XYZ file of N, CA, C and O in Angstrom:
540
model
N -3.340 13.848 -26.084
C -2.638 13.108 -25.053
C -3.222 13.429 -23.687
O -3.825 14.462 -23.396
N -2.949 12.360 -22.860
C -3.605 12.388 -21.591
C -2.428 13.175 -20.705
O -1.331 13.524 -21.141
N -2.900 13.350 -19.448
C -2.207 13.643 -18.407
C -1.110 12.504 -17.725
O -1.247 11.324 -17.400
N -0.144 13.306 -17.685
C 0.950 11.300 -17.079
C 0.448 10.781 -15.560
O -0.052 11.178 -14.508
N 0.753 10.076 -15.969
C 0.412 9.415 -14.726
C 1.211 9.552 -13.676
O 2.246 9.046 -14.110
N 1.506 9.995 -12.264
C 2.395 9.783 -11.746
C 2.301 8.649 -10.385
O 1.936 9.139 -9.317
N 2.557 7.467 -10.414
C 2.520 6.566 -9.101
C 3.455 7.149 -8.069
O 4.498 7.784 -8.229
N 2.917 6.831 -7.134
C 3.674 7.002 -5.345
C 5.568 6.177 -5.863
O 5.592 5.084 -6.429
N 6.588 6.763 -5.611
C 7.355 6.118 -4.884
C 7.941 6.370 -4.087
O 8.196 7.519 -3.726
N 8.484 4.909 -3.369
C 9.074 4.698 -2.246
C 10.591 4.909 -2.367
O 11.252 4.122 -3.045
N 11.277 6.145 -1.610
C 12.524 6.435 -1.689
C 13.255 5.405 -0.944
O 14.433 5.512 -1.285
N 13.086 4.209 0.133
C 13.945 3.581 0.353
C 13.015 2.175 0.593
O 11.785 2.203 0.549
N 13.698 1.112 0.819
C 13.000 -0.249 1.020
C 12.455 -0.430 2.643
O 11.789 -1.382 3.049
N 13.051 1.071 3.683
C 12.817 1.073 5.098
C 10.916 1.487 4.961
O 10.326 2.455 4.481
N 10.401 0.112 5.697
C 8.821 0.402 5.370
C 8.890 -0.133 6.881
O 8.296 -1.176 7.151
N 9.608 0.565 7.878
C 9.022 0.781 8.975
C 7.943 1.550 9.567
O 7.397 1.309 10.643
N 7.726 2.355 8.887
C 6.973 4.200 8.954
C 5.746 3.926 7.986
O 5.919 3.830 6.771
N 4.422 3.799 8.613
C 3.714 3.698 7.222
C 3.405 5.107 6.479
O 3.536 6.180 7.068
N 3.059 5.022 5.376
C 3.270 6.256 4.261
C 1.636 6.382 3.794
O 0.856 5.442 3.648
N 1.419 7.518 3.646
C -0.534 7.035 3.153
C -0.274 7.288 1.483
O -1.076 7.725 0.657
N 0.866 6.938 1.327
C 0.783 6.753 -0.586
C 1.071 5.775 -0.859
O 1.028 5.660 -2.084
N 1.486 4.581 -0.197
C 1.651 3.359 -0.296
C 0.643 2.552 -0.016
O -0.080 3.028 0.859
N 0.291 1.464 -0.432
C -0.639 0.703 0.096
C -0.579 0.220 1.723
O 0.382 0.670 2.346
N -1.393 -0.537 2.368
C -1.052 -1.014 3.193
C -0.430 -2.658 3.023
O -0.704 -3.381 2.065
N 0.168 -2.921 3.798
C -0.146 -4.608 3.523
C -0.967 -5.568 4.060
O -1.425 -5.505 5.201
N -1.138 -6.315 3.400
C -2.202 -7.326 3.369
C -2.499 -7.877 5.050
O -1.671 -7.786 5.956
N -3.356 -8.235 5.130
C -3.743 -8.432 6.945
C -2.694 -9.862 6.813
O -2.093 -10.343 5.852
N -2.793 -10.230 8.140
C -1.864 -11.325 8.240
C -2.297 -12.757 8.430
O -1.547 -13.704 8.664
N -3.567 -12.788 8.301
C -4.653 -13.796 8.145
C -4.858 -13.863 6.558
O -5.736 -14.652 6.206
N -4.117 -13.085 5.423
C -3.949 -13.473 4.381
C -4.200 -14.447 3.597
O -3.035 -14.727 3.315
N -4.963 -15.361 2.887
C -5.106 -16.628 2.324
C -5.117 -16.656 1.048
O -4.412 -17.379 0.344
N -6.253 -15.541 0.541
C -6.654 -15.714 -0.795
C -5.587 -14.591 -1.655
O -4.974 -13.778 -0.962
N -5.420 -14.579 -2.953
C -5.055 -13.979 -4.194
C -6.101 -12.410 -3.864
O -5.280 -11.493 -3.858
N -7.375 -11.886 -3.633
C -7.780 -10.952 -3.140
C -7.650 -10.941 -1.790
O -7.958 -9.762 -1.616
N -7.450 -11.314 -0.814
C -6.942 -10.700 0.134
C -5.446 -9.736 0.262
O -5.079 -8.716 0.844
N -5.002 -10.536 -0.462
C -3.307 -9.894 -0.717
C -3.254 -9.017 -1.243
O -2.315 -8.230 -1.124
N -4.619 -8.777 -2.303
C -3.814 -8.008 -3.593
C -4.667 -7.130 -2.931
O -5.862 -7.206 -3.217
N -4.212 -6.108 -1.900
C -5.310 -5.001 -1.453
C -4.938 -3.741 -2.324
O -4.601 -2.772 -1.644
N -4.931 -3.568 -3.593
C -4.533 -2.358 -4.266
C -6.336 -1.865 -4.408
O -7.313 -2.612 -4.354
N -6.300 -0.465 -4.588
C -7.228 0.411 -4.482
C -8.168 0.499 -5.869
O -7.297 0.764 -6.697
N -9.002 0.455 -6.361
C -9.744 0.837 -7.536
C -8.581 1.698 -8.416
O -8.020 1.551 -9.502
N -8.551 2.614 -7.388
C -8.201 4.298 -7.751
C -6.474 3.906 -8.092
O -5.772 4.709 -8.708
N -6.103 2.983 -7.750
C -4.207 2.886 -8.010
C -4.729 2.266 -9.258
O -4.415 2.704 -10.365
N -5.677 1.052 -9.058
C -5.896 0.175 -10.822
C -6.061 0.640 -11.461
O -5.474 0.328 -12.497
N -7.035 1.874 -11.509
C -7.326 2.624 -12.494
C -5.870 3.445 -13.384
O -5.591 3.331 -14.578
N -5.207 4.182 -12.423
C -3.714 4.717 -12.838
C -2.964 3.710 -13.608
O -2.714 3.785 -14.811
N -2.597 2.679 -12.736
C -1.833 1.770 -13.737
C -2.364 1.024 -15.207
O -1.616 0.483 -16.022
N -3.402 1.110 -15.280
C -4.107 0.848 -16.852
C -4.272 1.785 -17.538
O -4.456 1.610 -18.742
N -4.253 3.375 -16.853
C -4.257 4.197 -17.932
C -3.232 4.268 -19.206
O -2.021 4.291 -18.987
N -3.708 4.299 -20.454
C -2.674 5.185 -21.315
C -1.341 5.241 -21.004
O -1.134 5.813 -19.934
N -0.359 4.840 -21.577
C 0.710 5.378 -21.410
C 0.851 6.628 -22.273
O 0.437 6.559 -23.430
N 1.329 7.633 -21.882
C 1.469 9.246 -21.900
C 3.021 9.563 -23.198
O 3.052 10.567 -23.910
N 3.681 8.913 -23.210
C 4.844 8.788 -24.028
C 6.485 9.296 -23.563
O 6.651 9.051 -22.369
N 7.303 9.721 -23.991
C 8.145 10.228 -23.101
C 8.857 9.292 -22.525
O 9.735 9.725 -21.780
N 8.762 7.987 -22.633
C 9.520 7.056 -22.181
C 10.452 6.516 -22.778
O 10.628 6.813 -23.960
N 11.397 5.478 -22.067
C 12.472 4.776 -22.666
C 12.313 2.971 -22.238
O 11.954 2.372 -21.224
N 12.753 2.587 -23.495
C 12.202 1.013 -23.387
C 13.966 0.740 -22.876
O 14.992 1.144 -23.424
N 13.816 0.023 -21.805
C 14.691 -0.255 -21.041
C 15.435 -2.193 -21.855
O 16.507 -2.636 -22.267
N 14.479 -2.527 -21.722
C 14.719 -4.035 -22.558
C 13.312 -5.224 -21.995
O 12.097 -5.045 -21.913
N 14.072 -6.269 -21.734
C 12.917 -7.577 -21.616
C 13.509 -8.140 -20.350
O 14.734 -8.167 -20.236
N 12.620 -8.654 -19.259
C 12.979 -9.884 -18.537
C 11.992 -10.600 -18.436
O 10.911 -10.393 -18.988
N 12.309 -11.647 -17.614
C 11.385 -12.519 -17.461
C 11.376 -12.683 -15.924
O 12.280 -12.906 -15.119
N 9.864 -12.470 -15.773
C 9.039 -11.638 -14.338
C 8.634 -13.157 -13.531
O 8.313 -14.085 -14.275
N 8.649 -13.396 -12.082
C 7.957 -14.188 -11.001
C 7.428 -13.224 -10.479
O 7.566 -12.004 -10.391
N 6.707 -14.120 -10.106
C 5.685 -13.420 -8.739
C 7.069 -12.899 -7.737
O 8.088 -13.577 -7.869
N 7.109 -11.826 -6.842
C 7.293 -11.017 -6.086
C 6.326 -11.366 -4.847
O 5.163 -11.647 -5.140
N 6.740 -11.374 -3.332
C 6.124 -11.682 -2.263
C 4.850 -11.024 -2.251
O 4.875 -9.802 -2.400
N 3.764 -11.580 -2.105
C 2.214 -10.979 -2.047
C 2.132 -10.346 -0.694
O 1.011 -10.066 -0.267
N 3.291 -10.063 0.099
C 2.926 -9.423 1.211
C 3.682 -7.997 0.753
O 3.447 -7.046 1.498
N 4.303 -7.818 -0.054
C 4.585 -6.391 -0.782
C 3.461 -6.143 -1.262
O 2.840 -6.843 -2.062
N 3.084 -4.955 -0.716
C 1.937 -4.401 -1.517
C 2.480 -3.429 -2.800
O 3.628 -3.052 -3.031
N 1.166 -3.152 -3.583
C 1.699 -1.788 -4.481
C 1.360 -2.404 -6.001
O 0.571 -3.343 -6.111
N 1.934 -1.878 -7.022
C 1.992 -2.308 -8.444
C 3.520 -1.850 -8.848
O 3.908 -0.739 -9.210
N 4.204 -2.979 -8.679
C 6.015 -2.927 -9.034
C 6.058 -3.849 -9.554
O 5.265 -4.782 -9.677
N 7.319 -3.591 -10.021
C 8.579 -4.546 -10.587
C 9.964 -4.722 -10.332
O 10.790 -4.089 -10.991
N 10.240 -5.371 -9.606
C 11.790 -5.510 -8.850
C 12.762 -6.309 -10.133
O 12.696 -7.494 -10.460
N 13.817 -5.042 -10.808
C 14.146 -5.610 -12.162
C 15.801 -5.026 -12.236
O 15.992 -3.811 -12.275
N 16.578 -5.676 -12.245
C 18.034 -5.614 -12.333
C 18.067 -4.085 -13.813
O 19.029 -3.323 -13.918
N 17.032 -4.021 -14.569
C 17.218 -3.265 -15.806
C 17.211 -1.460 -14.963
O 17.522 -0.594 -15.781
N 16.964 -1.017 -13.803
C 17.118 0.197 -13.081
C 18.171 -0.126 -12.431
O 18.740 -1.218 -12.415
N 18.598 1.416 -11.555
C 19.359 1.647 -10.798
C 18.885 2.102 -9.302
O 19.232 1.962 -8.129
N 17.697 2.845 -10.222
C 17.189 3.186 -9.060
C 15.899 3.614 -8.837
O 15.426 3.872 -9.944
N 14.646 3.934 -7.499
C 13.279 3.760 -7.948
C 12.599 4.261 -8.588
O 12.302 5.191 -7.839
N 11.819 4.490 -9.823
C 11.463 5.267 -11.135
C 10.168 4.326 -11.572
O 9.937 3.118 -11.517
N 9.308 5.707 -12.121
C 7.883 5.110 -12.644
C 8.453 4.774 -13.566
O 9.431 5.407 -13.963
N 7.893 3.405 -14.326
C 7.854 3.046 -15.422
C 6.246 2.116 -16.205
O 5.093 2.201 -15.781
N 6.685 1.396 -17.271
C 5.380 0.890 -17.932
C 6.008 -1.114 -17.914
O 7.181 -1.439 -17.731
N 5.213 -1.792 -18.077
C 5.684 -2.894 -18.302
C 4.389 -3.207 -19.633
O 3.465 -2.407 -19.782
N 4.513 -4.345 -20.419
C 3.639 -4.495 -21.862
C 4.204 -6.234 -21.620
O 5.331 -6.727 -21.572
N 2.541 -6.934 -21.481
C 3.058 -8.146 -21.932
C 1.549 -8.550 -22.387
O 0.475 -8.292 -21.844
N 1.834 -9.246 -23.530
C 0.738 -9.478 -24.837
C -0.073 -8.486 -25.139
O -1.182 -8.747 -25.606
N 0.281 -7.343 -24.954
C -0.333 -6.328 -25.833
C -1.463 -5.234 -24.542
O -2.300 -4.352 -24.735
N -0.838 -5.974 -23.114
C -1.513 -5.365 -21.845
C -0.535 -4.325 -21.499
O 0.600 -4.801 -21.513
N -0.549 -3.625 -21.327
C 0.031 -2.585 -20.703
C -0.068 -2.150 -18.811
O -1.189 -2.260 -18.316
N 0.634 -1.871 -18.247
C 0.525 -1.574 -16.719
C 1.644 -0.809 -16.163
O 2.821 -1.100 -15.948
N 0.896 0.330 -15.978
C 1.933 1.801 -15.199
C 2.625 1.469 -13.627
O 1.832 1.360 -12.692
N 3.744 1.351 -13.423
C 3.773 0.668 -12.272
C 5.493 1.779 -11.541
O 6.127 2.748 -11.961
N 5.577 0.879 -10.331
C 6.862 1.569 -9.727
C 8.377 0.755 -10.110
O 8.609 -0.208 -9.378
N 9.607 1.110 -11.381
C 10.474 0.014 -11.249
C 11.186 0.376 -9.527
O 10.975 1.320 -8.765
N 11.988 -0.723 -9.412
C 12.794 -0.972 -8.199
C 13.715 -1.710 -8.717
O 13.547 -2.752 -9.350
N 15.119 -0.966 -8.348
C 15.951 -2.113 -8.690
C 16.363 -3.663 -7.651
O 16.297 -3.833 -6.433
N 16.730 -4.472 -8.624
C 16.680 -5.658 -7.860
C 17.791 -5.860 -7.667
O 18.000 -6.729 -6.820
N 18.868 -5.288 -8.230
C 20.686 -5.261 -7.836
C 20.790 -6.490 -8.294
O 21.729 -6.992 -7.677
N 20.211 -7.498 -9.266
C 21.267 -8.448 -9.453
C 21.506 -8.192 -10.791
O 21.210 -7.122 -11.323
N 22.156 -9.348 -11.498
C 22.695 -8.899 -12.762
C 21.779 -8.621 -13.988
O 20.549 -8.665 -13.981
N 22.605 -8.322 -15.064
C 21.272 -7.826 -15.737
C 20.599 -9.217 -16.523
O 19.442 -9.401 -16.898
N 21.445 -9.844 -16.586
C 21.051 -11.638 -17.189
C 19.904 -11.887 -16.066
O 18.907 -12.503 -16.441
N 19.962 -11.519 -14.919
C 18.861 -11.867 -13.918
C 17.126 -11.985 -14.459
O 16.774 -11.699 -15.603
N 16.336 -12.388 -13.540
C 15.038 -12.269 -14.474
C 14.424 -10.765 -13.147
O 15.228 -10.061 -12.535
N 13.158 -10.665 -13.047
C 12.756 -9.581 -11.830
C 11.672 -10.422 -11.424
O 11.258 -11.502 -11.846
N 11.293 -9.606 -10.438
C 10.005 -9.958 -9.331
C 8.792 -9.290 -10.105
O 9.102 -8.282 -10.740
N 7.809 -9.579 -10.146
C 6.726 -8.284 -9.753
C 5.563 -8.916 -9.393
O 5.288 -10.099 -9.598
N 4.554 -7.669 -8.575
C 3.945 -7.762 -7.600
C 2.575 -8.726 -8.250
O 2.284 -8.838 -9.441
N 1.881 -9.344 -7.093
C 0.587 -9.661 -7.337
C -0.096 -9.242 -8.224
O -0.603 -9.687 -9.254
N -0.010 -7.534 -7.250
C -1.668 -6.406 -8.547
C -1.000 -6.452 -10.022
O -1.619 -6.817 -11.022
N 0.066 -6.118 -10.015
C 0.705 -6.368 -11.360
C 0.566 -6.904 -12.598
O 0.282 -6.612 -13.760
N 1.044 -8.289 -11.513
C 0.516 -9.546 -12.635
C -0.571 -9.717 -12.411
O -0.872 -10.312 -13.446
N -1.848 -9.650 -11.608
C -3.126 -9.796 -12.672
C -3.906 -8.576 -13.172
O -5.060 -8.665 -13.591
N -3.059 -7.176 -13.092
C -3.465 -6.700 -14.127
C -2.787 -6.795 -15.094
O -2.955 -5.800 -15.798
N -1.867 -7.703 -15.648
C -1.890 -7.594 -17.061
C -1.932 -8.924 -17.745
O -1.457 -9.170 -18.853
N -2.639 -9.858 -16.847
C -3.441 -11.128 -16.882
C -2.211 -11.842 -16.989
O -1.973 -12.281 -18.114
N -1.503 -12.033 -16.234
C -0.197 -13.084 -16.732
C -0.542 -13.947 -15.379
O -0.890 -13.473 -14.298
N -0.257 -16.095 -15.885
C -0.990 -16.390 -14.935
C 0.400 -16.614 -13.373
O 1.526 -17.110 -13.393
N -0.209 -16.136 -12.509
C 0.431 -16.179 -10.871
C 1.645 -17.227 -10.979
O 2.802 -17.119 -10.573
N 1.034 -18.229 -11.628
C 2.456 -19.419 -11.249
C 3.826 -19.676 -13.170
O 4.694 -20.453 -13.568
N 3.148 -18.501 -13.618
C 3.983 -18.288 -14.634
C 5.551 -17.675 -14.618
O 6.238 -17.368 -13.643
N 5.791 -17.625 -15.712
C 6.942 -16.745 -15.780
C 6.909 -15.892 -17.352
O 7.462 -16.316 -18.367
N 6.255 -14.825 -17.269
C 5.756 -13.956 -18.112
C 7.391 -13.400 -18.999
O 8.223 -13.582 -18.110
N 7.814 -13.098 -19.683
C 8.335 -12.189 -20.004
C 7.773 -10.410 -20.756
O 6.929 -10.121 -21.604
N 8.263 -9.982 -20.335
C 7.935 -8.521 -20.075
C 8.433 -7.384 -20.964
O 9.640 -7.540 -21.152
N 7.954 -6.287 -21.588
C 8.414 -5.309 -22.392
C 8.857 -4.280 -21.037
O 7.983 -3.969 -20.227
N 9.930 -3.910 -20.915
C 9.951 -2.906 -19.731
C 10.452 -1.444 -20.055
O 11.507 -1.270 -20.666
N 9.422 -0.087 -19.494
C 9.716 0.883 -20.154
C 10.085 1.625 -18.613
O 9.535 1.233 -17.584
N 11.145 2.804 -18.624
C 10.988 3.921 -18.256
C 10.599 5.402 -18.325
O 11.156 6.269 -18.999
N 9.511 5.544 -17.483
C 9.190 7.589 -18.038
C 10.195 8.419 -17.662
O 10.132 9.620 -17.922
């Protein structure tokens, strides 16, 4: 077994203060699908690693795109309470990411981010449904 992975999180949604474990966000001349998605080699690399085990499969939703001016690799998902690494699995892709809860109900579907969805190739104007795990 590998080493776990641990991603950056963000203890509150106040992103007044920038943090150097967070991404930045996207310039504001923004246009393209790579301009937005400014995630790092070095974060892509983490979130495709291996999942490590030790986790709990939380259940399924069904994922939109999330604002491309959030940076990061998340999932904004009614299935948390509160912010916690987890894994998401859709067609057999795997991606280590940050959950966030989305406070609505749990019938709700979630957000997640740009880098997200195209690392785990689901297409931008879809609506993926999702295996969702917690470590």
């Amino acid at each position: 077994r590998g080493a776990a992975v641990a991603l950056p999180l963000r203890p509150s949604s106040n992103n007044s203060q920038p943090r150097p474990d967070v991404p930045p966000a996207p310039p504001a001349n923004a246009r393209t699908v790579e301009q937005f998605d400014a995630t790092a080699a070095q974060e892509r690399a983490a979130a495709i690693a291996p999942p490590v085990g030790g986790e709990s499969r939380l259940g399924s939703t069904i994922a939109n795109l999330g604002s491309p001016t959030d940076p990061g690799i998340w999932l904004k998902t009614p299935l948390v309470a509160a912010v916690t690494n987890g894994r998401v699995d859709y067609n057999g892709i795997s991606v280590n990411l940050e959950l966030r809860p989305s406070g609505g109900a749990l019938e709700s579907g979630s957000q997640i981010s740009l880098a997200a969805m195209r690392l785990i190739e689901a297409p931008l104007t879809g609506l993926p449904e999702v295996s969702v795990y917690a470590n």
